[in-house]
Short mmCIF file of C-alpha atoms and ligand atoms in Angstrom, two decimals:
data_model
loop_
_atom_site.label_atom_id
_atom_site.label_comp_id
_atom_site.label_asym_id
_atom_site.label_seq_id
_atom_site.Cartn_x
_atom_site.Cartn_y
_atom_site.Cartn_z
CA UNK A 474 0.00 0.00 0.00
CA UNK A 475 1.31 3.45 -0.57
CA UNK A 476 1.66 5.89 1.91
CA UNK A 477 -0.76 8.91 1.72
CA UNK A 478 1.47 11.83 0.36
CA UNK A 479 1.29 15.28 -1.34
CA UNK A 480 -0.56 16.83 -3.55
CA UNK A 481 -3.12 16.86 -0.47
CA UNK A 482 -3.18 17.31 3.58
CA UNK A 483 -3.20 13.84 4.75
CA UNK A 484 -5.41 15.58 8.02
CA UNK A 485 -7.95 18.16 7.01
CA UNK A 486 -9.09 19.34 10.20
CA UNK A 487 -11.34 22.03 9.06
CA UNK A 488 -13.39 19.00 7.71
CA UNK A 489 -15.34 19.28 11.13
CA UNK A 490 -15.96 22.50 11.07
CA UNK A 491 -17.49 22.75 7.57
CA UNK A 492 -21.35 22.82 8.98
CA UNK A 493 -22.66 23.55 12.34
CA UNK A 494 -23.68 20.35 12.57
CA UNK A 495 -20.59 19.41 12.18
CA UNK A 496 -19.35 21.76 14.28
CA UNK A 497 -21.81 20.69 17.30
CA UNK A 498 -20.66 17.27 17.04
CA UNK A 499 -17.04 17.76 17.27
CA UNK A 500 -17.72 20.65 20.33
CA UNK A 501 -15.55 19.27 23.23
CA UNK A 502 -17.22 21.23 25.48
CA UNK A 503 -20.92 23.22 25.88
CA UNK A 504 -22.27 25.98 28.08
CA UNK A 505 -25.65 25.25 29.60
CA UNK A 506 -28.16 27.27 32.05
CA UNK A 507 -27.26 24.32 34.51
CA UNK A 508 -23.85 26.13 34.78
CA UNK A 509 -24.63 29.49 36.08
CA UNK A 510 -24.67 30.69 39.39
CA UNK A 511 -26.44 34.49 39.12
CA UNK A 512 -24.78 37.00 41.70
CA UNK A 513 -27.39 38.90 43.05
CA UNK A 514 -27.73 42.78 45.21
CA UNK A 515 -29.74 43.43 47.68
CA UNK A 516 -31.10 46.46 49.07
CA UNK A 517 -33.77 47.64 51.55
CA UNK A 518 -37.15 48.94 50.65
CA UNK A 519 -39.88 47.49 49.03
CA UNK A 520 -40.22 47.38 45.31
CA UNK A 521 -36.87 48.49 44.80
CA UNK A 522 -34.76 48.18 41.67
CA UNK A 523 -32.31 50.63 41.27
CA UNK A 524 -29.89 50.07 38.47
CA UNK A 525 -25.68 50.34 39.61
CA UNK A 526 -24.08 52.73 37.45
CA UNK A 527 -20.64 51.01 36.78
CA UNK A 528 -22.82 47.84 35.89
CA UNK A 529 -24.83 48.33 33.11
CA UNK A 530 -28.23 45.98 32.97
CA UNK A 531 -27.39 44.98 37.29
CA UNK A 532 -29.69 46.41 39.35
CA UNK A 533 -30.11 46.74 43.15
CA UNK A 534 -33.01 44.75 44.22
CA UNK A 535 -35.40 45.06 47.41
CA UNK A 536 -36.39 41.25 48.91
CA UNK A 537 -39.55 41.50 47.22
CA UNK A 538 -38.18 42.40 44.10
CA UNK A 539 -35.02 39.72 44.68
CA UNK A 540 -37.75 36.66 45.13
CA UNK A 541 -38.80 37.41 41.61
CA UNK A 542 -35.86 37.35 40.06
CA UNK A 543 -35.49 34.05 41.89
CA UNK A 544 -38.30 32.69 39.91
CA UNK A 545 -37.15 34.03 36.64
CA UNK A 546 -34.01 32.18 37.14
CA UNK A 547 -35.40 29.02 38.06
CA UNK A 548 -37.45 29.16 34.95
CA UNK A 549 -34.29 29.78 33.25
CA UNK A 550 -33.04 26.32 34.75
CA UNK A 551 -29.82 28.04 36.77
CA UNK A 552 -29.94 26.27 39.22
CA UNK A 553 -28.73 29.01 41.72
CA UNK A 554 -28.52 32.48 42.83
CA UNK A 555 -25.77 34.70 45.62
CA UNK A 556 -27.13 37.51 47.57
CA UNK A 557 -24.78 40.25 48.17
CA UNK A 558 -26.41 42.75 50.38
CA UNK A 559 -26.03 46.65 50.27
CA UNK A 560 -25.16 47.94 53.38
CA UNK A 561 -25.31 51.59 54.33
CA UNK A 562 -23.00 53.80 56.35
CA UNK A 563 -25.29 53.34 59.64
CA UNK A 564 -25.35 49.46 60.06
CA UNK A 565 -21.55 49.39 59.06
CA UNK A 566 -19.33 49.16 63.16
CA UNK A 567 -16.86 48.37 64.48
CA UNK A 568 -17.75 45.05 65.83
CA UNK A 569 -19.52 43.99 62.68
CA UNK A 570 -22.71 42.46 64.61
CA UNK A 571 -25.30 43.37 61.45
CA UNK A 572 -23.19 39.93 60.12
CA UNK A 573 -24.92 37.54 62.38
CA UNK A 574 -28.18 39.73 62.94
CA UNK A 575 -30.97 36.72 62.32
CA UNK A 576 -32.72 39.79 60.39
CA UNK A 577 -30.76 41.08 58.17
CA UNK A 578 -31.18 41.86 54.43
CA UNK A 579 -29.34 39.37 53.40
CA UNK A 580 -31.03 36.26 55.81
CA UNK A 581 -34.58 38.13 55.07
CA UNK A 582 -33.83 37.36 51.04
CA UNK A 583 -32.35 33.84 51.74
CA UNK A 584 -35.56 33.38 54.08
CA UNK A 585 -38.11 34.92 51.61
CA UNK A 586 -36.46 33.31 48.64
CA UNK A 587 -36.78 29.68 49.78
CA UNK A 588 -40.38 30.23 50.92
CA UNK A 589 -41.22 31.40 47.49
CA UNK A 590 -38.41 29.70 45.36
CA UNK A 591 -37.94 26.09 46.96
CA UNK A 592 -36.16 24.81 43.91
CA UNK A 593 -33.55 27.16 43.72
CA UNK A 594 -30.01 26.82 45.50
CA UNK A 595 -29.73 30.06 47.78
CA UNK A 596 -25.56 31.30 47.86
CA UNK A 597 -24.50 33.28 50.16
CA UNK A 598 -20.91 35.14 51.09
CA UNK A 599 -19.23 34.57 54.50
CA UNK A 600 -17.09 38.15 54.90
CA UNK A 601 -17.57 40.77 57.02
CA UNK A 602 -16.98 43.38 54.76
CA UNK A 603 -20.51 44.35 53.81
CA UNK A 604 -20.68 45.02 58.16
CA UNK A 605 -18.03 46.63 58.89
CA UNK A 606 -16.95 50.22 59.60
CA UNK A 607 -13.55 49.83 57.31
CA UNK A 608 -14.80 48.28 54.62
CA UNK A 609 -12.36 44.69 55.43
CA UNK A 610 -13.31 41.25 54.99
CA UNK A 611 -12.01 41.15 58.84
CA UNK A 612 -11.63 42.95 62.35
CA UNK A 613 -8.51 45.31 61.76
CA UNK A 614 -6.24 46.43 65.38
CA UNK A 615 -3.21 48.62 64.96
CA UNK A 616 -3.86 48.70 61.17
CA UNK A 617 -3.52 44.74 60.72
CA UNK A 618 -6.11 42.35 59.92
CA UNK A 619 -6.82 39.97 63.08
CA UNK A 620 -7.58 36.48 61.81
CA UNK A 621 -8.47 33.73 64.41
CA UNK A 622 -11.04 36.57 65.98
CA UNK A 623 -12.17 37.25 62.30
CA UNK A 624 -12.67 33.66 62.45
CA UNK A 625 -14.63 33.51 65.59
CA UNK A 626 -17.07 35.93 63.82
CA UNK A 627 -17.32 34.23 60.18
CA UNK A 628 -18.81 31.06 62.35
CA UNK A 629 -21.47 33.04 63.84
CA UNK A 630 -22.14 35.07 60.41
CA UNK A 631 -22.41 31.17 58.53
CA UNK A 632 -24.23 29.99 61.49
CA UNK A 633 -26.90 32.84 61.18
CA UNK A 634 -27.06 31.79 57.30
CA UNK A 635 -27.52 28.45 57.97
CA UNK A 636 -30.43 29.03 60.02
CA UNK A 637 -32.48 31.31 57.73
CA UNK A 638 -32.01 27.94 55.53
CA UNK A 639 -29.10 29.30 53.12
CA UNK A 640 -28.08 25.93 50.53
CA UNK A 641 -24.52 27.19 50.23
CA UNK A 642 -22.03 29.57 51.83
CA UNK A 643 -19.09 30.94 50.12
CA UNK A 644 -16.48 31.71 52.55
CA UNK A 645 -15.23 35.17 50.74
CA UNK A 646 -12.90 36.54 53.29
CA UNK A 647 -9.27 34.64 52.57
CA UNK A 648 -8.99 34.24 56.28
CA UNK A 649 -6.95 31.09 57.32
CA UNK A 650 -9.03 28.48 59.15
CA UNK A 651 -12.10 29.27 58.52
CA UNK A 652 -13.08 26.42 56.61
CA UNK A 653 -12.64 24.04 59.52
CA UNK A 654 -14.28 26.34 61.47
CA UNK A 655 -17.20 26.95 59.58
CA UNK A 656 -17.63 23.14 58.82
CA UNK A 657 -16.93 21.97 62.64
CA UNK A 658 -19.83 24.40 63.68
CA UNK A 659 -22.47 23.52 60.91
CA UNK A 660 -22.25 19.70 61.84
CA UNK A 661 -21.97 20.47 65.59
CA UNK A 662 -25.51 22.58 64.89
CA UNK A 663 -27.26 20.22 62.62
CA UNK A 664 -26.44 21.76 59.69
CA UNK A 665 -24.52 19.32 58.16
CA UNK A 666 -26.42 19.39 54.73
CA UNK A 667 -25.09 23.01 54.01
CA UNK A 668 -22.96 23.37 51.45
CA UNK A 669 -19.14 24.97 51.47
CA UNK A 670 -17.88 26.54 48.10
CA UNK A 671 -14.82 27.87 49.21
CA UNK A 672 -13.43 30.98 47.61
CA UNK A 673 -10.07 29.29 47.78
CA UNK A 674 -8.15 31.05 45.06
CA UNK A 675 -8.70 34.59 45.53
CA UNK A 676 -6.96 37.11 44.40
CA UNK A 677 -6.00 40.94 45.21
CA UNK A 678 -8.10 42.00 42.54
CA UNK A 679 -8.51 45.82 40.29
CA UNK A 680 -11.73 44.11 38.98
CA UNK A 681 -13.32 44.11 41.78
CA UNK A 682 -14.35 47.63 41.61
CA UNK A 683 -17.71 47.94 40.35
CA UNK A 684 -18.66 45.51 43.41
CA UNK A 685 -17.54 47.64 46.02
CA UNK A 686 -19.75 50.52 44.73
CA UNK A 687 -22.97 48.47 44.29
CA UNK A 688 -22.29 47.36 48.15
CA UNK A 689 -21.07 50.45 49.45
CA UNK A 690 -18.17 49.48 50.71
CA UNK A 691 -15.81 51.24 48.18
CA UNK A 692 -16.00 54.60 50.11
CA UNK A 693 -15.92 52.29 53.38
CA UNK A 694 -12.64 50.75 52.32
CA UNK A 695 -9.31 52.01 54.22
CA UNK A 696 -6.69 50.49 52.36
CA UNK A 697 -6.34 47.50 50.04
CA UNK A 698 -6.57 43.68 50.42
CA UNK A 699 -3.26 42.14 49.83
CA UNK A 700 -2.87 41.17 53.42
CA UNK A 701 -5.19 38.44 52.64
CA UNK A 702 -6.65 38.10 49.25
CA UNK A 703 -3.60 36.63 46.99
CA UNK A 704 -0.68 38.08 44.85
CA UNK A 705 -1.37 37.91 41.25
CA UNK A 706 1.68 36.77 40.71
CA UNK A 707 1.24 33.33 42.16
CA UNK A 708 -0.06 29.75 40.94
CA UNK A 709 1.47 27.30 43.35
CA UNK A 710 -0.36 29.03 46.27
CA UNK A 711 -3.39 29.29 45.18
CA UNK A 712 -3.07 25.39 45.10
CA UNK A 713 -2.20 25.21 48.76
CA UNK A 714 -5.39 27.08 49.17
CA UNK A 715 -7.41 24.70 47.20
CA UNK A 716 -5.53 21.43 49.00
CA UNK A 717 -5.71 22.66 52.30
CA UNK A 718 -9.76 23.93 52.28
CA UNK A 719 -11.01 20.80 50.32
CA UNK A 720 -9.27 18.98 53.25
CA UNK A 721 -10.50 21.13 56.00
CA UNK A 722 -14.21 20.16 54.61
CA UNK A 723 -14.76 22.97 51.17
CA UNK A 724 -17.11 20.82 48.98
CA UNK A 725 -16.53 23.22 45.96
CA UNK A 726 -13.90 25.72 45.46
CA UNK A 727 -13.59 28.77 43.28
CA UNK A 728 -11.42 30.81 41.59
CA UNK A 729 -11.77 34.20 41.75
CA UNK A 730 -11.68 36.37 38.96
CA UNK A 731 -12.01 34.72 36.51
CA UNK A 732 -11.10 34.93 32.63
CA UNK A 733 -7.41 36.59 33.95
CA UNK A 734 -6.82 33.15 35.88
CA UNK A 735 -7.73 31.13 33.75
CA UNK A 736 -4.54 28.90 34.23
CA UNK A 737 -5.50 28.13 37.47
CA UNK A 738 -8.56 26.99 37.44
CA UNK A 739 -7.06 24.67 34.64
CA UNK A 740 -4.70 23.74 37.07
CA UNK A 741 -6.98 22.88 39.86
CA UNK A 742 -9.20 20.84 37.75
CA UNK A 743 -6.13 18.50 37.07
CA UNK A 744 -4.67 18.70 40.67
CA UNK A 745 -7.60 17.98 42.70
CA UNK A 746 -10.70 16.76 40.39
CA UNK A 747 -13.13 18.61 42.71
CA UNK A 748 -16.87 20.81 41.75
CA UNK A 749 -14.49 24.00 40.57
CA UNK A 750 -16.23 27.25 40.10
CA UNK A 751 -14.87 30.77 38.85
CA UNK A 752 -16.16 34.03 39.25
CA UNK A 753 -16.46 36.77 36.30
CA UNK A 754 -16.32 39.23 38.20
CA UNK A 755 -18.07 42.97 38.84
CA UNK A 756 -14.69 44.38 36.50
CA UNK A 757 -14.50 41.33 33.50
CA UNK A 758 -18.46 42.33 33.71
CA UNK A 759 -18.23 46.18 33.59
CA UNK A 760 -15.12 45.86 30.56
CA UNK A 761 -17.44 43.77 28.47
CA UNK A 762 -19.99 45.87 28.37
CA UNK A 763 -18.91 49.31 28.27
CA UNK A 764 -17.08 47.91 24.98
CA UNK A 765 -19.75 46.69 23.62
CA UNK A 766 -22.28 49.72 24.45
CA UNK A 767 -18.81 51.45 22.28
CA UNK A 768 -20.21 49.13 19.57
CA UNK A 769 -16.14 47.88 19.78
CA UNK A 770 -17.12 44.40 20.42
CA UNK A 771 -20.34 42.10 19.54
CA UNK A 772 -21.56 42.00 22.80
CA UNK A 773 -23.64 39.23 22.51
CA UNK A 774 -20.79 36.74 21.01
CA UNK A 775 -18.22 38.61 23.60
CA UNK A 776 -20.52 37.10 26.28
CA UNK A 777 -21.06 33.47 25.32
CA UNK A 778 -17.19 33.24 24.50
CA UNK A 779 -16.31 34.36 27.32
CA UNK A 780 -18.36 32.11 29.65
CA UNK A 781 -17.27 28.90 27.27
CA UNK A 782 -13.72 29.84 28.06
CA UNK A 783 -14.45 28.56 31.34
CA UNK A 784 -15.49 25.30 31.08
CA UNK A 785 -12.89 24.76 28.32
CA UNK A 786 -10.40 25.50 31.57
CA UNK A 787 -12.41 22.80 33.49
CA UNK A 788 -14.82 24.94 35.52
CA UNK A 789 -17.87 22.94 36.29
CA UNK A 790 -19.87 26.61 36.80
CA UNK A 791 -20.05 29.77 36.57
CA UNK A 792 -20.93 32.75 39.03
CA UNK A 793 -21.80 35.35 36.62
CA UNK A 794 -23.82 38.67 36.42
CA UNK A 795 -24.83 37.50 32.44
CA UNK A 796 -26.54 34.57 34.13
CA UNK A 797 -29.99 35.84 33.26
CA UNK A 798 -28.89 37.04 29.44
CA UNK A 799 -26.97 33.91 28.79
CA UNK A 800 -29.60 31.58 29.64
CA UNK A 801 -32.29 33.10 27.88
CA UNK A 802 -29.82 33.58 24.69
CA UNK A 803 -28.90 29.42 25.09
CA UNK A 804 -32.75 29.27 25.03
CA UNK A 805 -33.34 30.87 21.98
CA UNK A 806 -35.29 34.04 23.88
CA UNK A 807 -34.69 37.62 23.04
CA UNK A 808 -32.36 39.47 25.68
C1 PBG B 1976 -16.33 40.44 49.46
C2 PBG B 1976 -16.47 40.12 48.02
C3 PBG B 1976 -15.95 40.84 46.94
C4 PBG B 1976 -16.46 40.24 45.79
C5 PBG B 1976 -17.25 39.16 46.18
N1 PBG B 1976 -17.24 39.09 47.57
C6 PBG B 1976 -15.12 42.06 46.91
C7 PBG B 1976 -13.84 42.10 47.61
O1 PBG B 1976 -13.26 41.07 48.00
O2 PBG B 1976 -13.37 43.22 47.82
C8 PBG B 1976 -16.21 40.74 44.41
C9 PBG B 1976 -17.17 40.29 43.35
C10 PBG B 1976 -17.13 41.10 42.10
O3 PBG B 1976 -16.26 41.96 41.88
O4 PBG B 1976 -18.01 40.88 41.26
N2 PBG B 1976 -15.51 39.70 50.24
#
């Protein structure tokens, strides 16, 4: 037999993409609703929506107004939302106790929500930044950040959450031990069904800036974050993180943001094999769009490439502001 030679390619790979059938058949990996995790603000009020400026199409939503988007995204099919509540100047101290307040905005949502919204997972973050006079994910004394105390309070803030019936909490704060702490109090308290997505790989982020306005804490903030929240520069750490809270009892862990780090959530898909999430954040959001509202970029396509980047790293979901968008786009609905 002769060997296959010249005049022609012996492989033709464009052969697969010819069609989009084709094309859907070779697709190695595909973006559904069942992916997304929606990232959700709350404020007080009733019948409240007020839109965040650096966030184009994210709005601020009272608990009334937060249970219906709950529906909407169950009838989407994501199969989850995460409250992050807006917290004004007045219930911000020093002492942070608006965290584990039974009654607060963000326990009245998760409370309201799973009345309403059974089917839906309720997320919420473990961080006392949203509570706190500075505007830091912990207590701060002699300008340092104080961990085993911020510890002490992150179990009473997940313990609060865990009894307004919260599905999953997302330690946000980068404090060290506070997985094992969180998990030894939820199955000491009979919560042992609660969920713990660790935000293991976090990093001392410029994207997160749109965030911090639509919870007020950006004027709150004294400082920055890289006492705690990770150097950019590393990879190898941010597996430590992952190792170390999957062992201390994380049952998911995310990277956070997102399509910068793409590497490492790549990395610990291969290391470690566990549910691994990454957050587009507030900033990947805010750059997307303001391009496309420039008409520089098709939104729209921007969007959906985007979010496929991430499971082509391995991500097995999403936490995304385009949660709504994206789902109704995969289901054929106008935007
Ligand atoms: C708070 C928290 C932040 C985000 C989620 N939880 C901000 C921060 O760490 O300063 C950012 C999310 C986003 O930018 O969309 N611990």
């Amino acid at each position: 037999m002769r060997p296959v030679q010249a005049p022609f390619p012996a492989t033709r790979l464009r052969r697969t993409r010819r069609t989009p059938s084709l094309r859907a058949l070779a697709a190695e990996t595909t973006l559904t609703a069942g992916d997304l995790i929606w990232p959700i603000f709350l404020t007080d009020g009733e019948n409240v929506e007020e839109p965040v400026a650096s966030m184009p199409g994210v709005a601020r939503r009272s608990v009334d107004r937060a249970v219906e988007a709950a529906r909407e995204a169950a009838d989407l099919g994501i199969p989850a939302i995460c409250l992050f509540p807006y917290t004004g100047a007045d219930k911000r101290t020093a002492d942070c106790a608006e965290a584990w307040n039974p009654d607060n905005l963000s326990n009245r949502a998760t409370r309201a929500i799973k009345a309403a919204v059974p089917e839906i997972a309720v997320m919420a973050d473990v961080a006392l930044d949203p509570y706190s006079d500075t505007g830091h994910d912990g207590f701060v004394r002699d300008g340092e950040i104080v961990n085993d105390e911020t510890v002490e309070a992150l179990v009473k803030q997940a313990l609060s959450q865990a009894e307004a019936g919260i599905d999953i909490i997302g330690p946000s704060d980068m404090m060290d031990g506070r997985i094992g702490a969180i998990r030894a109090a939820l199955e000491t308290g009979g919560h042992e069904g609660v969920l713990l997505m660790s935000y293991a790989a976090k990093y001392a982020s410029a994207f997160y800036g749109p965030f911090r306005d639509a919870v007020g804490a950006a004027g709150a903030l004294k400082g920055d974050k890289r006492s705690y929240q990770m150097d950019p520069a590393n990879s190898d750490e941010a597996m430590r993180c992952i190792e170390r809270d999957l062992r201390e009892g994380a049952d998911m862990v995310m990277v956070k943001p997102g399509m910068p780090y793409l590497d490492i959530c790549r990395r610990a898909k291969d290391m470690f094999g566990a549910p691994t999430y990454a957050y587009q954040v507030s900033g990947e959001y805010a750059m997307l769009m303001a391009a496309a509202q420039q008409g520089w970029i098709d939104g729209e396509r921007a969007m959906m490439e985007s979010l496929a980047a991430f499971k082509r790293a391995g991500c097995d979901g999403i936490l995304t502001y385009f949660a709504p968008r994206v789902a109704r786009a995969l289901a054929g609905r106008a935007a």
